[in-house]
Amino acid sequence: FSFPGWRSWPRAYGARMVKISGEYHGDLHCSAKHEPSGNTLETDAPKDNQGLGAAFSPTDLVATALGSCIATTMAIVARKNGLELRGLRYEVTKEMSTGTPRRIVRLSTQLWMPIPITHPLAKSLANLATNCPVYHSLHPLVEHPVIFHWAK
């Protein structure tokens, strides 16, 4: 790979960096370490792609990242406004392509909100769902609808 200045690009654009290190252990199984915290996780290829399905697949982690990013982004804004979103639940359904290249084609997210739609922050929190960093990082060909279920 040769692109002049590619090593300095993230810093030049004010990007924040976190290092994730990993190792392939064979049998389509990897481990990864989050350098700042030291936490680790395992991945495994899914059963429908020669794996055992013994852990999250890499594409499962994309779905996980989307759901947790939406929830966290909304919780940050809610907290700044004196509201705790404890009890917010999310579900992300990942759909893969049937042809090649193998890729995620749809990530459908449902959110069960602990507040009613009439809450003063409801509209702004709903807008945040499509403005989290992971949502904006998804390829344009990946459909990613978001559905809300509000408390009564």
Short mmCIF file of C-alpha atoms in Angstrom, two decimals:
data_model
loop_
_atom_site.label_atom_id
_atom_site.label_comp_id
_atom_site.label_asym_id
_atom_site.label_seq_id
_atom_site.Cartn_x
_atom_site.Cartn_y
_atom_site.Cartn_z
CA PHE A 1 0.00 0.00 0.00
CA SER A 2 1.51 3.28 -1.02
CA PHE A 3 -0.30 6.54 -0.50
CA PRO A 4 1.73 9.66 0.32
CA GLY A 5 0.96 10.87 3.80
CA TRP A 6 -1.39 8.00 4.71
CA ARG A 7 0.26 7.48 8.09
CA SER A 8 -0.38 11.08 9.16
CA TRP A 9 -3.95 11.32 7.76
CA PRO A 10 -5.85 10.49 11.01
CA ARG A 11 -3.92 13.06 13.02
CA ALA A 12 -4.21 15.66 10.26
CA TYR A 13 -8.00 15.40 10.41
CA GLY A 14 -8.26 15.35 14.20
CA ALA A 15 -9.18 11.67 14.41
CA ARG A 16 -9.01 9.97 17.80
CA MET A 17 -7.31 6.62 17.76
CA VAL A 18 -7.83 3.50 19.83
CA LYS A 19 -5.69 0.46 19.25
CA ILE A 20 -7.28 -2.98 18.97
CA SER A 21 -4.83 -5.86 18.69
CA GLY A 22 -5.68 -9.40 17.79
CA GLU A 23 -4.51 -12.86 16.93
CA TYR A 24 -5.78 -15.63 14.66
CA HIS A 25 -5.81 -18.94 16.56
CA GLY A 26 -6.75 -21.25 13.69
CA ASP A 27 -10.05 -22.99 13.00
CA LEU A 28 -11.55 -19.59 12.01
CA HIS A 29 -11.24 -18.30 15.59
CA CYS A 30 -9.68 -14.97 16.64
CA SER A 31 -9.17 -13.03 19.83
CA ALA A 32 -9.00 -9.26 20.12
CA LYS A 33 -7.80 -6.94 22.87
CA HIS A 34 -9.00 -3.40 23.53
CA GLU A 35 -5.72 -1.72 24.44
CA PRO A 36 -7.07 1.10 26.67
CA SER A 37 -9.02 -1.24 28.99
CA GLY A 38 -7.31 -4.58 28.46
CA ASN A 39 -10.69 -6.25 27.83
CA THR A 40 -10.70 -9.10 25.34
CA LEU A 41 -13.24 -10.81 23.14
CA GLU A 42 -13.34 -13.85 20.90
CA THR A 43 -14.71 -14.18 17.39
CA ASP A 44 -15.61 -17.24 15.38
CA ALA A 45 -16.83 -17.72 11.84
CA PRO A 46 -20.58 -18.39 11.66
CA LYS A 47 -21.93 -21.86 10.98
CA ASP A 48 -23.14 -20.79 7.54
CA ASN A 49 -19.59 -19.80 6.60
CA GLN A 50 -17.49 -22.81 7.67
CA GLY A 51 -17.27 -21.83 11.35
CA LEU A 52 -18.54 -23.27 14.59
CA GLY A 53 -20.58 -20.22 15.53
CA ALA A 54 -18.98 -20.48 18.98
CA ALA A 55 -18.72 -16.71 19.47
CA PHE A 56 -19.72 -13.45 17.84
CA SER A 57 -18.73 -13.35 14.16
CA PRO A 58 -17.00 -10.21 12.91
CA THR A 59 -20.23 -9.10 11.22
CA ASP A 60 -22.16 -9.78 14.45
CA LEU A 61 -19.86 -7.24 16.07
CA VAL A 62 -20.88 -4.65 13.46
CA ALA A 63 -24.52 -5.20 14.47
CA THR A 64 -23.54 -5.04 18.14
CA ALA A 65 -21.61 -1.83 17.54
CA LEU A 66 -24.61 -0.20 15.87
CA GLY A 67 -27.06 -1.02 18.68
CA SER A 68 -24.73 -0.08 21.49
CA CYS A 69 -23.61 3.10 19.71
CA ILE A 70 -27.19 4.30 19.24
CA ALA A 71 -28.01 3.55 22.90
CA THR A 72 -24.84 5.17 24.21
CA THR A 73 -25.19 8.30 22.06
CA MET A 74 -28.77 8.80 23.24
CA ALA A 75 -27.77 8.14 26.86
CA ILE A 76 -25.01 10.76 26.72
CA VAL A 77 -27.43 13.45 25.55
CA ALA A 78 -30.13 12.31 27.98
CA ARG A 79 -27.65 12.46 30.87
CA LYS A 80 -26.62 15.99 29.91
CA ASN A 81 -30.31 16.88 30.19
CA GLY A 82 -30.80 15.22 33.59
CA LEU A 83 -32.46 12.05 32.26
CA GLU A 84 -31.20 8.50 32.91
CA LEU A 85 -32.16 6.04 30.15
CA ARG A 86 -31.63 2.95 32.32
CA GLY A 87 -33.79 0.15 30.94
CA LEU A 88 -33.46 1.21 27.29
CA ARG A 89 -33.29 -2.02 25.26
CA TYR A 90 -32.23 -2.60 21.68
CA GLU A 91 -32.30 -5.41 19.17
CA VAL A 92 -30.39 -5.41 15.89
CA THR A 93 -31.22 -8.00 13.24
CA LYS A 94 -28.40 -8.59 10.77
CA GLU A 95 -29.13 -9.84 7.27
CA MET A 96 -26.33 -11.12 5.05
CA SER A 97 -26.20 -11.26 1.26
CA THR A 98 -26.90 -14.60 -0.39
CA GLY A 99 -24.51 -13.97 -3.26
CA THR A 100 -21.00 -12.68 -3.58
CA PRO A 101 -19.45 -10.67 -2.24
CA ARG A 102 -20.57 -11.82 1.18
CA ARG A 103 -21.59 -8.72 3.08
CA ILE A 104 -24.13 -7.23 5.47
CA VAL A 105 -27.11 -5.99 3.46
CA ARG A 106 -29.41 -4.85 6.29
CA LEU A 107 -29.16 -3.99 9.98
CA SER A 108 -32.67 -3.46 11.36
CA THR A 109 -32.66 -1.83 14.79
CA GLN A 110 -35.52 -1.74 17.27
CA LEU A 111 -35.33 0.36 20.41
CA TRP A 112 -37.58 0.03 23.47
CA MET A 113 -37.47 3.40 25.16
CA PRO A 114 -38.10 3.80 28.92
CA ILE A 115 -39.83 7.15 28.28
CA PRO A 116 -43.08 7.99 26.45
CA ILE A 117 -43.11 9.68 23.06
CA THR A 118 -44.61 12.72 24.81
CA HIS A 119 -41.43 13.26 26.88
CA PRO A 120 -39.77 16.62 26.05
CA LEU A 121 -36.54 14.86 24.97
CA ALA A 122 -38.18 12.10 22.88
CA LYS A 123 -37.87 13.80 19.50
CA SER A 124 -34.24 14.84 19.95
CA LEU A 125 -33.29 11.37 21.23
CA ALA A 126 -35.01 9.75 18.24
CA ASN A 127 -33.02 11.99 15.90
CA LEU A 128 -29.79 10.85 17.55
CA ALA A 129 -30.42 7.24 16.53
CA THR A 130 -29.44 8.07 12.97
CA ASN A 131 -26.59 10.31 14.00
CA CYS A 132 -24.34 8.03 16.02
CA PRO A 133 -20.78 7.41 14.75
CA VAL A 134 -21.40 3.78 13.75
CA TYR A 135 -24.57 4.67 11.82
CA HIS A 136 -22.55 7.23 9.85
CA SER A 137 -19.72 4.73 9.27
CA LEU A 138 -21.88 2.11 7.54
CA HIS A 139 -21.55 1.63 3.79
CA PRO A 140 -24.39 3.32 1.87
CA LEU A 141 -25.50 -0.05 0.45
CA VAL A 142 -26.27 -1.34 3.96
CA GLU A 143 -29.91 -0.64 4.81
CA HIS A 144 -30.24 0.41 8.45
CA PRO A 145 -33.79 1.29 9.50
CA VAL A 146 -34.53 2.20 13.13
CA ILE A 147 -37.89 1.56 14.83
CA PHE A 148 -38.85 2.95 18.24
CA HIS A 149 -41.19 1.45 20.83
CA TRP A 150 -42.05 4.13 23.40
CA ALA A 151 -43.15 3.55 26.99
CA LYS A 152 -46.79 4.29 27.72
#
